[in-house]
PDB file of C-alpha atoms in Angstrom:
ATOM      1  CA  UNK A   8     -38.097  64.514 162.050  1.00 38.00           C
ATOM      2  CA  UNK A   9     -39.245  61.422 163.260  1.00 38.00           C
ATOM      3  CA  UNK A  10     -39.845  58.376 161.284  1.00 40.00           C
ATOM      4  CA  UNK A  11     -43.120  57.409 159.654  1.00 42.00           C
ATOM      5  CA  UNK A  12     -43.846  53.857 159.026  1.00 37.00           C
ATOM      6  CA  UNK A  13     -43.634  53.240 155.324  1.00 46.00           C
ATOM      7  CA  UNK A  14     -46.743  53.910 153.523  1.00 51.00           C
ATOM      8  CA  UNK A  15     -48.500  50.649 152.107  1.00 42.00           C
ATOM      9  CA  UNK A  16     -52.108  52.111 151.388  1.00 51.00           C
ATOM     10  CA  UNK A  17     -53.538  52.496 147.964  1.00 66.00           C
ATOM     11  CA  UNK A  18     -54.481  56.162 146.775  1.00 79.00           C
ATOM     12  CA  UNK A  19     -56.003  56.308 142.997  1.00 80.00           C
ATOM     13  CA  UNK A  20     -55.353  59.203 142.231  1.00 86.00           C
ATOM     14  CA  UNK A  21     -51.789  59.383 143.348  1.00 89.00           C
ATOM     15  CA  UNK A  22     -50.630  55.625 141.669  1.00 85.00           C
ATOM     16  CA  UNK A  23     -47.447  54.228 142.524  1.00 90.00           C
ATOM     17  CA  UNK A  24     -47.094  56.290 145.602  1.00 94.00           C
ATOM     18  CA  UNK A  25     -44.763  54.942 148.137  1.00 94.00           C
ATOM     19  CA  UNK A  26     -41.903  56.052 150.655  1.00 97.00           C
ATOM     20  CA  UNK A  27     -38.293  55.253 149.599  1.00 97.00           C
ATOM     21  CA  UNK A  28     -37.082  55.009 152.839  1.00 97.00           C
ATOM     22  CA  UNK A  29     -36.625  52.012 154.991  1.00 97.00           C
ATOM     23  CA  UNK A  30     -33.220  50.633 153.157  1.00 98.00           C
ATOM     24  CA  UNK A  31     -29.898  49.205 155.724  1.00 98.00           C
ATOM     25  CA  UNK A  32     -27.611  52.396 154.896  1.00 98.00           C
ATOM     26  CA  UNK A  33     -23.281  51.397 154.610  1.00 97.00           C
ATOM     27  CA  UNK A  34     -22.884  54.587 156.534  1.00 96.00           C
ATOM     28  CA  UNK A  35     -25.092  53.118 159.059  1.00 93.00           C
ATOM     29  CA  UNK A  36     -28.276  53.115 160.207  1.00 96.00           C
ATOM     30  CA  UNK A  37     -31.190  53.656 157.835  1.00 98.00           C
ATOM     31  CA  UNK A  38     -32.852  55.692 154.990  1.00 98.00           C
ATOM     32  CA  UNK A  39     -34.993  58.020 156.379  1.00 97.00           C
ATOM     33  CA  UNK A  40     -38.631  56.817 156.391  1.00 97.00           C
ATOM     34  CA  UNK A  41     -41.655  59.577 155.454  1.00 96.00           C
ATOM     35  CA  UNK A  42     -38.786  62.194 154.072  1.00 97.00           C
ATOM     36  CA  UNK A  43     -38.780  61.541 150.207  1.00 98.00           C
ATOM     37  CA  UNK A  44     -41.606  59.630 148.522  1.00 97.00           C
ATOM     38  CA  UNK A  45     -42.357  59.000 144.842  1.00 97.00           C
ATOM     39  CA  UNK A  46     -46.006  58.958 142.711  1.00 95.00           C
ATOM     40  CA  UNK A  47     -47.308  59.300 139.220  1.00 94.00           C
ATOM     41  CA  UNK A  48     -48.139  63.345 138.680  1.00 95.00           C
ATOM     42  CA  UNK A  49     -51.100  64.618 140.063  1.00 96.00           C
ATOM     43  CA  UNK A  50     -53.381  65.914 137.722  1.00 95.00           C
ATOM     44  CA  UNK A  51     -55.558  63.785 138.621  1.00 93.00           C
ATOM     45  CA  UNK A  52     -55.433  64.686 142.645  1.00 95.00           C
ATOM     46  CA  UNK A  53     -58.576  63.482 144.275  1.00 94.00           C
ATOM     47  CA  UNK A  54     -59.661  65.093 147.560  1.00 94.00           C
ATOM     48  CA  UNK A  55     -58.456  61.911 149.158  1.00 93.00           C
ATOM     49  CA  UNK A  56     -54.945  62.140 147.395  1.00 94.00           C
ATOM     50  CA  UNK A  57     -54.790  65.781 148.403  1.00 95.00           C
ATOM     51  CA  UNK A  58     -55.738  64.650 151.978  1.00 94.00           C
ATOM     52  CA  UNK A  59     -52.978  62.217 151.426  1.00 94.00           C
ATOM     53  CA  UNK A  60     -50.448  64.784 151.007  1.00 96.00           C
ATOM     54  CA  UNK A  61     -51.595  66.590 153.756  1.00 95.00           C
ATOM     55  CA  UNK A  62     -51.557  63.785 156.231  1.00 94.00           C
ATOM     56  CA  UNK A  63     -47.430  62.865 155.029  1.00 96.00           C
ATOM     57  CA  UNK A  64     -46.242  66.483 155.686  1.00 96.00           C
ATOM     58  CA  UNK A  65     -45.252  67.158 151.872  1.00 97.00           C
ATOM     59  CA  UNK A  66     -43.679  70.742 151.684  1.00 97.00           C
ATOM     60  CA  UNK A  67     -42.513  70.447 147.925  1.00 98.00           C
ATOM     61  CA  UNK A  68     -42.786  68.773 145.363  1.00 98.00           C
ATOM     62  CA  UNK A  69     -40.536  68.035 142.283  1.00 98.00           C
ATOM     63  CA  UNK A  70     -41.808  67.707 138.710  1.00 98.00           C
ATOM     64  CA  UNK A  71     -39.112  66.102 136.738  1.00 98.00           C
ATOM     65  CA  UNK A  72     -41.664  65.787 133.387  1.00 96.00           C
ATOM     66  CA  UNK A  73     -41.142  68.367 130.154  1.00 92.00           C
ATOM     67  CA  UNK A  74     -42.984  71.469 129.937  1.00 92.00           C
ATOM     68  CA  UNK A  75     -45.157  70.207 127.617  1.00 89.00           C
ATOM     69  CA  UNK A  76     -46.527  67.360 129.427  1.00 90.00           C
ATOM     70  CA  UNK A  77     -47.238  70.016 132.393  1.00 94.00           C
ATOM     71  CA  UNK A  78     -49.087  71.932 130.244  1.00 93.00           C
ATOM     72  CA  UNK A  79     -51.051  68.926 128.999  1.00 90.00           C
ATOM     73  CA  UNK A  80     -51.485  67.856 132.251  1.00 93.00           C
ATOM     74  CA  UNK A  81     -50.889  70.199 135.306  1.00 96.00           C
ATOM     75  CA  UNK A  82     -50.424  69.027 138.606  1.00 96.00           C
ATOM     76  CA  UNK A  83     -53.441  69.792 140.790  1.00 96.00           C
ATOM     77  CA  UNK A  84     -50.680  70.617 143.444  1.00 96.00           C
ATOM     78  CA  UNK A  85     -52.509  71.619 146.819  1.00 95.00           C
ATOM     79  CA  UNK A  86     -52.273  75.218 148.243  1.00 95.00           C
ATOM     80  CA  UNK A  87     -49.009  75.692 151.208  1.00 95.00           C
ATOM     81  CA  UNK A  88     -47.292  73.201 149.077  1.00 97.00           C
ATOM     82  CA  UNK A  89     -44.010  74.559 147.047  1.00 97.00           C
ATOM     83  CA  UNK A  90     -43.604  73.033 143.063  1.00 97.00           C
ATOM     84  CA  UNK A  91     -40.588  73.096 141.620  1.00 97.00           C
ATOM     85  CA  UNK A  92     -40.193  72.078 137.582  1.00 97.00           C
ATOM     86  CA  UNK A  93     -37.139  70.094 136.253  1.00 98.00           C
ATOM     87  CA  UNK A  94     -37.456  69.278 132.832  1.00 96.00           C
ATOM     88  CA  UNK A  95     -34.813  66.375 132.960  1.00 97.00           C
ATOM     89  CA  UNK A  96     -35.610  65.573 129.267  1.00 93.00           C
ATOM     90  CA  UNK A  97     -35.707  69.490 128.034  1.00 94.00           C
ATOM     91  CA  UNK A  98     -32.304  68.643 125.641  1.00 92.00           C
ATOM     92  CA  UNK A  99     -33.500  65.819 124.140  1.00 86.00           C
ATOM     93  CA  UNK A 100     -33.446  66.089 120.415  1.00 70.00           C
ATOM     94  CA  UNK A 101     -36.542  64.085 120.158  1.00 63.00           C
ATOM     95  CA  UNK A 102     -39.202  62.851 121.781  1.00 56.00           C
ATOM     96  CA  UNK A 103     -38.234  60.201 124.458  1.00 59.00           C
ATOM     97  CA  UNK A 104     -40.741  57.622 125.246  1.00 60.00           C
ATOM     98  CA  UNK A 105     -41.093  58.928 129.324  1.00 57.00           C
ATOM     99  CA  UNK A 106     -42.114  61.792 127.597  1.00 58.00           C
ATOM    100  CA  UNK A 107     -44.655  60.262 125.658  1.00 64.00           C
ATOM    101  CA  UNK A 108     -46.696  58.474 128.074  1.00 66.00           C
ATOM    102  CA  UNK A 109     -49.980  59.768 127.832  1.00 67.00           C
ATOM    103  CA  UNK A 110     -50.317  59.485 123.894  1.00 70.00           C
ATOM    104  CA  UNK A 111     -49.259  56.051 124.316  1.00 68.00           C
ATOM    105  CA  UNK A 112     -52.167  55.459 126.654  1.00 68.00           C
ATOM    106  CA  UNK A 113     -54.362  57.044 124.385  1.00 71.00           C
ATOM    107  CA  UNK A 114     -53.787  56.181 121.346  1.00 71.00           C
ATOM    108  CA  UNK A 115     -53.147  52.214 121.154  1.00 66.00           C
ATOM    109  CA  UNK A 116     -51.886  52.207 117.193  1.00 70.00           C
ATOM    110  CA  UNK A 117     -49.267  55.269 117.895  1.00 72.00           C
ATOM    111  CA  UNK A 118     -47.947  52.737 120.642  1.00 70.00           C
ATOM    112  CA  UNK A 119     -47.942  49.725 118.180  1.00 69.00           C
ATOM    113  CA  UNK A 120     -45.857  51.716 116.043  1.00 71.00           C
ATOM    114  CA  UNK A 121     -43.659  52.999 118.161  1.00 68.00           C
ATOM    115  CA  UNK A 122     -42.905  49.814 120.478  1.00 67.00           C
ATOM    116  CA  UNK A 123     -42.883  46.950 117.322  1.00 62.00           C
ATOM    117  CA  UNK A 124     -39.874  45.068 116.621  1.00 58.00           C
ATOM    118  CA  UNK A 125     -38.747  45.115 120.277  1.00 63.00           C
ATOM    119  CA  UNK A 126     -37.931  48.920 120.496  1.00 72.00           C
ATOM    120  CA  UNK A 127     -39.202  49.581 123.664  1.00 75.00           C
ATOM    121  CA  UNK A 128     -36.345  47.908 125.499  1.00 79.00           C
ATOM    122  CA  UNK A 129     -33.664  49.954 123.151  1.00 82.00           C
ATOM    123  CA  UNK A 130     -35.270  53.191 123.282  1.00 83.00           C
ATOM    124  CA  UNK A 131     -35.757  53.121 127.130  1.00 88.00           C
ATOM    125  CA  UNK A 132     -32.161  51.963 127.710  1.00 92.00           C
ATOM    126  CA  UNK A 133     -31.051  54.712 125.530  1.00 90.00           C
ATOM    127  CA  UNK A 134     -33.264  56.858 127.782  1.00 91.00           C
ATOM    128  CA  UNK A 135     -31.899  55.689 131.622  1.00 96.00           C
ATOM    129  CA  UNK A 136     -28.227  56.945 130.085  1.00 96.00           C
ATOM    130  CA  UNK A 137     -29.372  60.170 128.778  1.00 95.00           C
ATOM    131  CA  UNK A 138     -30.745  60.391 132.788  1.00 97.00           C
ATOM    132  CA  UNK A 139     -27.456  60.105 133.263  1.00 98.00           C
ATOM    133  CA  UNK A 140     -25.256  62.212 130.779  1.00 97.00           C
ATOM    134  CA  UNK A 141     -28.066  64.749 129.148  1.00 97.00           C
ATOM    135  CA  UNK A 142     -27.160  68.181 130.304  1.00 97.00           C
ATOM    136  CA  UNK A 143     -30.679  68.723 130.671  1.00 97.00           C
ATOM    137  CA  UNK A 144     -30.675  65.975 133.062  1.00 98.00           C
ATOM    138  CA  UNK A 145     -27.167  66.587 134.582  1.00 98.00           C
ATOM    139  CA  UNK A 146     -28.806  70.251 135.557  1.00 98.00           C
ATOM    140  CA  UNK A 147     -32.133  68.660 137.053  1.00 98.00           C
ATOM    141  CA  UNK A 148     -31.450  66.017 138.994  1.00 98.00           C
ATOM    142  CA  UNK A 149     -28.769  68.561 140.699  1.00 98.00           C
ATOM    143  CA  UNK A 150     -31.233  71.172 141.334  1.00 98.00           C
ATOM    144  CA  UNK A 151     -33.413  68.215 142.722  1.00 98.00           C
ATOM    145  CA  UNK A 152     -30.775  67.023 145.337  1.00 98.00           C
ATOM    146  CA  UNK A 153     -29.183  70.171 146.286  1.00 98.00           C
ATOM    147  CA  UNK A 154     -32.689  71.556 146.793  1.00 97.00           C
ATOM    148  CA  UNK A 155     -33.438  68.547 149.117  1.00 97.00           C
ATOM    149  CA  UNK A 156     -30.287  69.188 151.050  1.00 97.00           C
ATOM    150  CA  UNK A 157     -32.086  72.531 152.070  1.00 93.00           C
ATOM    151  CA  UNK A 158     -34.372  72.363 155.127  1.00 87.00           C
ATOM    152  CA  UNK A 159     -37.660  72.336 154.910  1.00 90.00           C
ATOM    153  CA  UNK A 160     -37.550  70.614 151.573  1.00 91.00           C
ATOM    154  CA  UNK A 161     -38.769  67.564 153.195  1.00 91.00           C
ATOM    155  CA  UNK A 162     -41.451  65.621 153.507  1.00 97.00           C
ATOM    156  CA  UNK A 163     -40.660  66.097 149.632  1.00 98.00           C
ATOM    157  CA  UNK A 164     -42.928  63.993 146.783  1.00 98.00           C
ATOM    158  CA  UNK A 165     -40.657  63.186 143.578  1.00 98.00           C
ATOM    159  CA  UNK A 166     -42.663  62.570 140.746  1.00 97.00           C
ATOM    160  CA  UNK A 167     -43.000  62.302 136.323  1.00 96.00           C
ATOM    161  CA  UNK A 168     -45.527  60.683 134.781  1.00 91.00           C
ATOM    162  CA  UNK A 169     -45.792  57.095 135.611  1.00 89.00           C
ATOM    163  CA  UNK A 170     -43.436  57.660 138.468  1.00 94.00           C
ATOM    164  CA  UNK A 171     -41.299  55.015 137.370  1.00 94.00           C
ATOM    165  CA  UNK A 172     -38.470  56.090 134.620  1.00 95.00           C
ATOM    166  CA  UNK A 173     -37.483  59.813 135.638  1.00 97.00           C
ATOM    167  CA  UNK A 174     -38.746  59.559 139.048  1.00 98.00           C
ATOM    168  CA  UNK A 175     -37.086  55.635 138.855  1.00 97.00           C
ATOM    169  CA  UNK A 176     -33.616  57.441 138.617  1.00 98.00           C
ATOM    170  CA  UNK A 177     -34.134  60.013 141.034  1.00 98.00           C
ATOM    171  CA  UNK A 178     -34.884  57.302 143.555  1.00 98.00           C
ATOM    172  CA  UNK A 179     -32.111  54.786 142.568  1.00 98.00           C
ATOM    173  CA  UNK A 180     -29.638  57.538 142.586  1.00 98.00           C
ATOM    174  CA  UNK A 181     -30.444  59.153 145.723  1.00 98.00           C
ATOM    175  CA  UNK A 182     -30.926  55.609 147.294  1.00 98.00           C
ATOM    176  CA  UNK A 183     -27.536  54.252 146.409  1.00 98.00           C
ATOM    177  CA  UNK A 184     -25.960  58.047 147.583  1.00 98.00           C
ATOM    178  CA  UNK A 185     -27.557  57.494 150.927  1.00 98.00           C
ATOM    179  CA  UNK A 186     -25.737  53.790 151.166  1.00 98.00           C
ATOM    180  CA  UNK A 187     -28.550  51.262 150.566  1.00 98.00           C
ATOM    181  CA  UNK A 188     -27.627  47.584 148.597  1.00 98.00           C
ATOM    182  CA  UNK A 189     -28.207  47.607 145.138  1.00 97.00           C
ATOM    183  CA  UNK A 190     -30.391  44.626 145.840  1.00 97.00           C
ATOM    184  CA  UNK A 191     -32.292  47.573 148.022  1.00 98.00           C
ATOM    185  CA  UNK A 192     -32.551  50.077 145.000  1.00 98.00           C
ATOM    186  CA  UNK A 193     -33.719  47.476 142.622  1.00 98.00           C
ATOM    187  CA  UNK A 194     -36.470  46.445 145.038  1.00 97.00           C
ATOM    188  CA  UNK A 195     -37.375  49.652 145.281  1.00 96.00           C
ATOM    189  CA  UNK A 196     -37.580  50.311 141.559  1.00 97.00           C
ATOM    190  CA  UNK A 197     -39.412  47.049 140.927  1.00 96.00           C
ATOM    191  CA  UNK A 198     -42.535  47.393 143.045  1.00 94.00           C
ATOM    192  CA  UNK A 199     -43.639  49.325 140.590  1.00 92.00           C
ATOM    193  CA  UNK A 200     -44.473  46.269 138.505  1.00 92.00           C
ATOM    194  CA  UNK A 201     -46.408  45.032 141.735  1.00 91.00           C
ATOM    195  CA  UNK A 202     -48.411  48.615 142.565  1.00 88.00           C
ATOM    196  CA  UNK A 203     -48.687  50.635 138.948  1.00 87.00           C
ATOM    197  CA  UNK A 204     -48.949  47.539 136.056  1.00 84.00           C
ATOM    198  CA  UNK A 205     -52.558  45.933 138.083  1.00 85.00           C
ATOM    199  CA  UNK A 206     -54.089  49.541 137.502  1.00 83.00           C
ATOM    200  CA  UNK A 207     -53.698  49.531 133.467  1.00 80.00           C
ATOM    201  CA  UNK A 208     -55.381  46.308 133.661  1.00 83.00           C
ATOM    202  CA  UNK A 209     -58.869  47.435 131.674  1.00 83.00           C
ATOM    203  CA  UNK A 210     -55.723  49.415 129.687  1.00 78.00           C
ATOM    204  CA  UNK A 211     -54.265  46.465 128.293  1.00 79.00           C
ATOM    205  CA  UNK A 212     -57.733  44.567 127.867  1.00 83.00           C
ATOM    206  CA  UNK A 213     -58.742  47.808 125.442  1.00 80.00           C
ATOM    207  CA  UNK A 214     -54.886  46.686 123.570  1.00 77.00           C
ATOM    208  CA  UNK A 215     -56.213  43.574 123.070  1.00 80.00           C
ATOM    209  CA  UNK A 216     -59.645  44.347 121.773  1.00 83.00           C
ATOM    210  CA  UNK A 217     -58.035  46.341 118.998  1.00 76.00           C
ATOM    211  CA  UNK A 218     -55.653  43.484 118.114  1.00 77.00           C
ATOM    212  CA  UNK A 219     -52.982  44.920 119.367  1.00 75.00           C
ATOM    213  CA  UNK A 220     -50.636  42.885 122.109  1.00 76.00           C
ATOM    214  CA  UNK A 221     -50.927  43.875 125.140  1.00 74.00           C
ATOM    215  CA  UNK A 222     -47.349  42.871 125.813  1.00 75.00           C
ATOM    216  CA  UNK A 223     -46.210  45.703 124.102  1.00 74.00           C
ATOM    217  CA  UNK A 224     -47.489  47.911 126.270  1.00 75.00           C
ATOM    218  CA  UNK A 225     -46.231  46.341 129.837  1.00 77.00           C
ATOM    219  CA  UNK A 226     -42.146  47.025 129.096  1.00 77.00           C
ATOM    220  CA  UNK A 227     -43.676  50.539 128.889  1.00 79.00           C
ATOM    221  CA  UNK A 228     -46.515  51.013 131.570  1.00 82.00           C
ATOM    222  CA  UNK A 229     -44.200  49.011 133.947  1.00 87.00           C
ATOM    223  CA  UNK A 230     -40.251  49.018 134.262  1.00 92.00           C
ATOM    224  CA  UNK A 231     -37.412  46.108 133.562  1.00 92.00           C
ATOM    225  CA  UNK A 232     -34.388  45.804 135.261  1.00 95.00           C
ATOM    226  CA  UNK A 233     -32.576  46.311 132.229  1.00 95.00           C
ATOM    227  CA  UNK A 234     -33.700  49.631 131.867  1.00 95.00           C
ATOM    228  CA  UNK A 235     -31.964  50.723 135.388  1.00 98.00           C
ATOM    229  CA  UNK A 236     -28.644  48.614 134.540  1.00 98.00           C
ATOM    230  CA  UNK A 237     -28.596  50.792 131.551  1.00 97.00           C
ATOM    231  CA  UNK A 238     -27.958  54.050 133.868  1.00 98.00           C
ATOM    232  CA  UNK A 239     -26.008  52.263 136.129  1.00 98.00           C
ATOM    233  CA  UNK A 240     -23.804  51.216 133.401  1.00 98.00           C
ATOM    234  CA  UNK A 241     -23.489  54.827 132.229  1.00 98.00           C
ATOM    235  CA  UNK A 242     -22.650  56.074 135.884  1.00 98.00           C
ATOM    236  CA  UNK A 243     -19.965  53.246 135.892  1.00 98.00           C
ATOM    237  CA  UNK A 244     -18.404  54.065 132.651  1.00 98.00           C
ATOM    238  CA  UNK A 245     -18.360  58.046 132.730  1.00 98.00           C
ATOM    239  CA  UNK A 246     -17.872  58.362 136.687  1.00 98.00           C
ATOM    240  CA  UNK A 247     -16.661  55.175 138.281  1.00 98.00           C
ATOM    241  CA  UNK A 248     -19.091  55.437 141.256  1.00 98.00           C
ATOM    242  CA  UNK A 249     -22.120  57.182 142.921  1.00 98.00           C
ATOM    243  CA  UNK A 250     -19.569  59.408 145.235  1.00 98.00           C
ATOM    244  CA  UNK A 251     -18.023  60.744 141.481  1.00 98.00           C
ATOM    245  CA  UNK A 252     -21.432  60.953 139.699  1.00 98.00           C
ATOM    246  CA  UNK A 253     -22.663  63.557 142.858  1.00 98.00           C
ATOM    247  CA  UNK A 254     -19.279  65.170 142.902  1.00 98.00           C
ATOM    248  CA  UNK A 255     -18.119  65.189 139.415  1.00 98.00           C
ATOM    249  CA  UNK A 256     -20.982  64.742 137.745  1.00 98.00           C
ATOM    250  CA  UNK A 257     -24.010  67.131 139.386  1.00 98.00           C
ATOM    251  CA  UNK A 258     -20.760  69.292 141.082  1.00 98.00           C
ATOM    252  CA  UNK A 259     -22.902  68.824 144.024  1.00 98.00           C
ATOM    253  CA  UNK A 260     -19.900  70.426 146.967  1.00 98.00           C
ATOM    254  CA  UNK A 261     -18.540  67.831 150.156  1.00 98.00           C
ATOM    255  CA  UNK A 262     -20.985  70.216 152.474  1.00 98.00           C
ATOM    256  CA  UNK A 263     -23.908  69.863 150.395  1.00 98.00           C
ATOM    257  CA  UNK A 264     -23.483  66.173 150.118  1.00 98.00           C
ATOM    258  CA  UNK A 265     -22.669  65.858 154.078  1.00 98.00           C
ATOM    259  CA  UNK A 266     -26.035  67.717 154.739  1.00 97.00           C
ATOM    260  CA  UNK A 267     -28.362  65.604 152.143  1.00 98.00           C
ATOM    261  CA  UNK A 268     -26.455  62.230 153.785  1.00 97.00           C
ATOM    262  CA  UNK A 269     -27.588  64.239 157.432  1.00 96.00           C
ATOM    263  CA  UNK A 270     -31.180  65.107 156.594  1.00 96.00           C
ATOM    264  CA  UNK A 271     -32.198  61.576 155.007  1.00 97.00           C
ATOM    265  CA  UNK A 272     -29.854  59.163 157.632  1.00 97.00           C
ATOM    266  CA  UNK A 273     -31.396  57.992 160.426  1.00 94.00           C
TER     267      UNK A 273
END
């Protein structure tokens, strides 16, 4: 495939949309531009977002959010284009904040309760390991990168709720697989704070009307880089390294690994 330059224009209906490719590689050359690219879900898919889509080649798409939040909220997921559903947080015991997006968007006093006392930053670390560790998880993000090893997975859209936590991991994980910095991956993972947090501006103002702080709500509508040091520290401590984690870890095999590296290399 040949690259695409990295997509930069806003689309509503498909927030926090952008290409992960673009990053210096160690096994040289580059991450493959207009292969994988990340969003918020799209049940809310606008004619424009589905033009979107159509314009960037997407063949699947992967839904890394619960079963219930899909049935809350399908994905308006255009025709010709293949879904596949990993519930990465299926074996959690209970409800982990990614998974409770929307009724913290709805209903500002459930999210004062929840996020008081500084507990967003401890339940969300506690969250980035499970992405690592939860078998629910462990199962999920393997279907999602052995399934992208396949041809024609890509042009492939990765996407949860908010884009940012699940989908955050997905994209750090593959990123750092495929070579790029860790100053590359936490770029990456931080521009969501630039493109999602602006949009829940009249969000937070409706916070604030009810007396409620607004801050509480930004260490959940955006991300911190503590919560992605929290996974890495996992990976570090149960596998030793990003080669282990895909080997020992997902049991992802040498040739599946060799063709993921081949399809998203350029």
């Amino acid at each position: 495939m040949t690259d695409t330059p990295k997509l930069s224009s806003v689309v509503p209906s498909l927030a926090n949309l952008r290409d992960i490719g673009g990053p210096e590689s160690s096994f040289g050359g580059t991450v493959r531009t207009g292969s994988v690219f990340r969003s918020t879900d799209l049940a809310s898919l606008s004619a424009e977002g589905a033009q979107t889509l159509a314009d960037l080649g997407i063949v699947t798409i992967y839904d890394l959010r619960t079963e219930s939040e899909r049935e809350a909220a399908p994905d308006l997921t255009p025709d010709g284009i293949r879904e596949l559903g990993l519930d990465v947080l299926a074996d959690k015991q209970y409800r982990a904040i990614p998974a409770q997006m929307q009724q913290m968007i709805a209903d500002p006093a459930f999210a004062a309760e929840a996020l008081g006392s500084g507990q967003a930053l401890e339940y969300f670390q506690g969250s980035y390991r499970d992405f690592v560790t939860l078998p629910s998880a462990v199962a999920s993000y393997r279907q999602l990168f052995v399934d992208l090893a396949q041809p024609p997975s890509s042009p492939a859209l990765i996407h949860c709720t908010t884009g940012k936590d699940r989908t955050g991991w997905a994209a750090a994980a593959l990123l750092l697989f495929l070579g790029a910095s860790e100053d590359a991956v936490f770029a990456d993972y931080l521009e969501t704070n630039k493109v999602l947090l602006p949009m829940f501006a009249p969000l937070l103002e409706r916070f604030e009307a009810k007396g409620i702080d607004p801050t509480l709500l930004e260490g959940v509508l955006g991300v911190r880089r503590e919560y992605l040091e929290a996974s890495m520290a996992e990976l570090a401590q149960v596998h030793g390294s990003i080669e282990a984690y895909f080997t020992d870890g997902l049991k992802i095999d040498a040739s599946t690994q060799e063709q993921l590296r081949s399809s998203l290399l350029s």
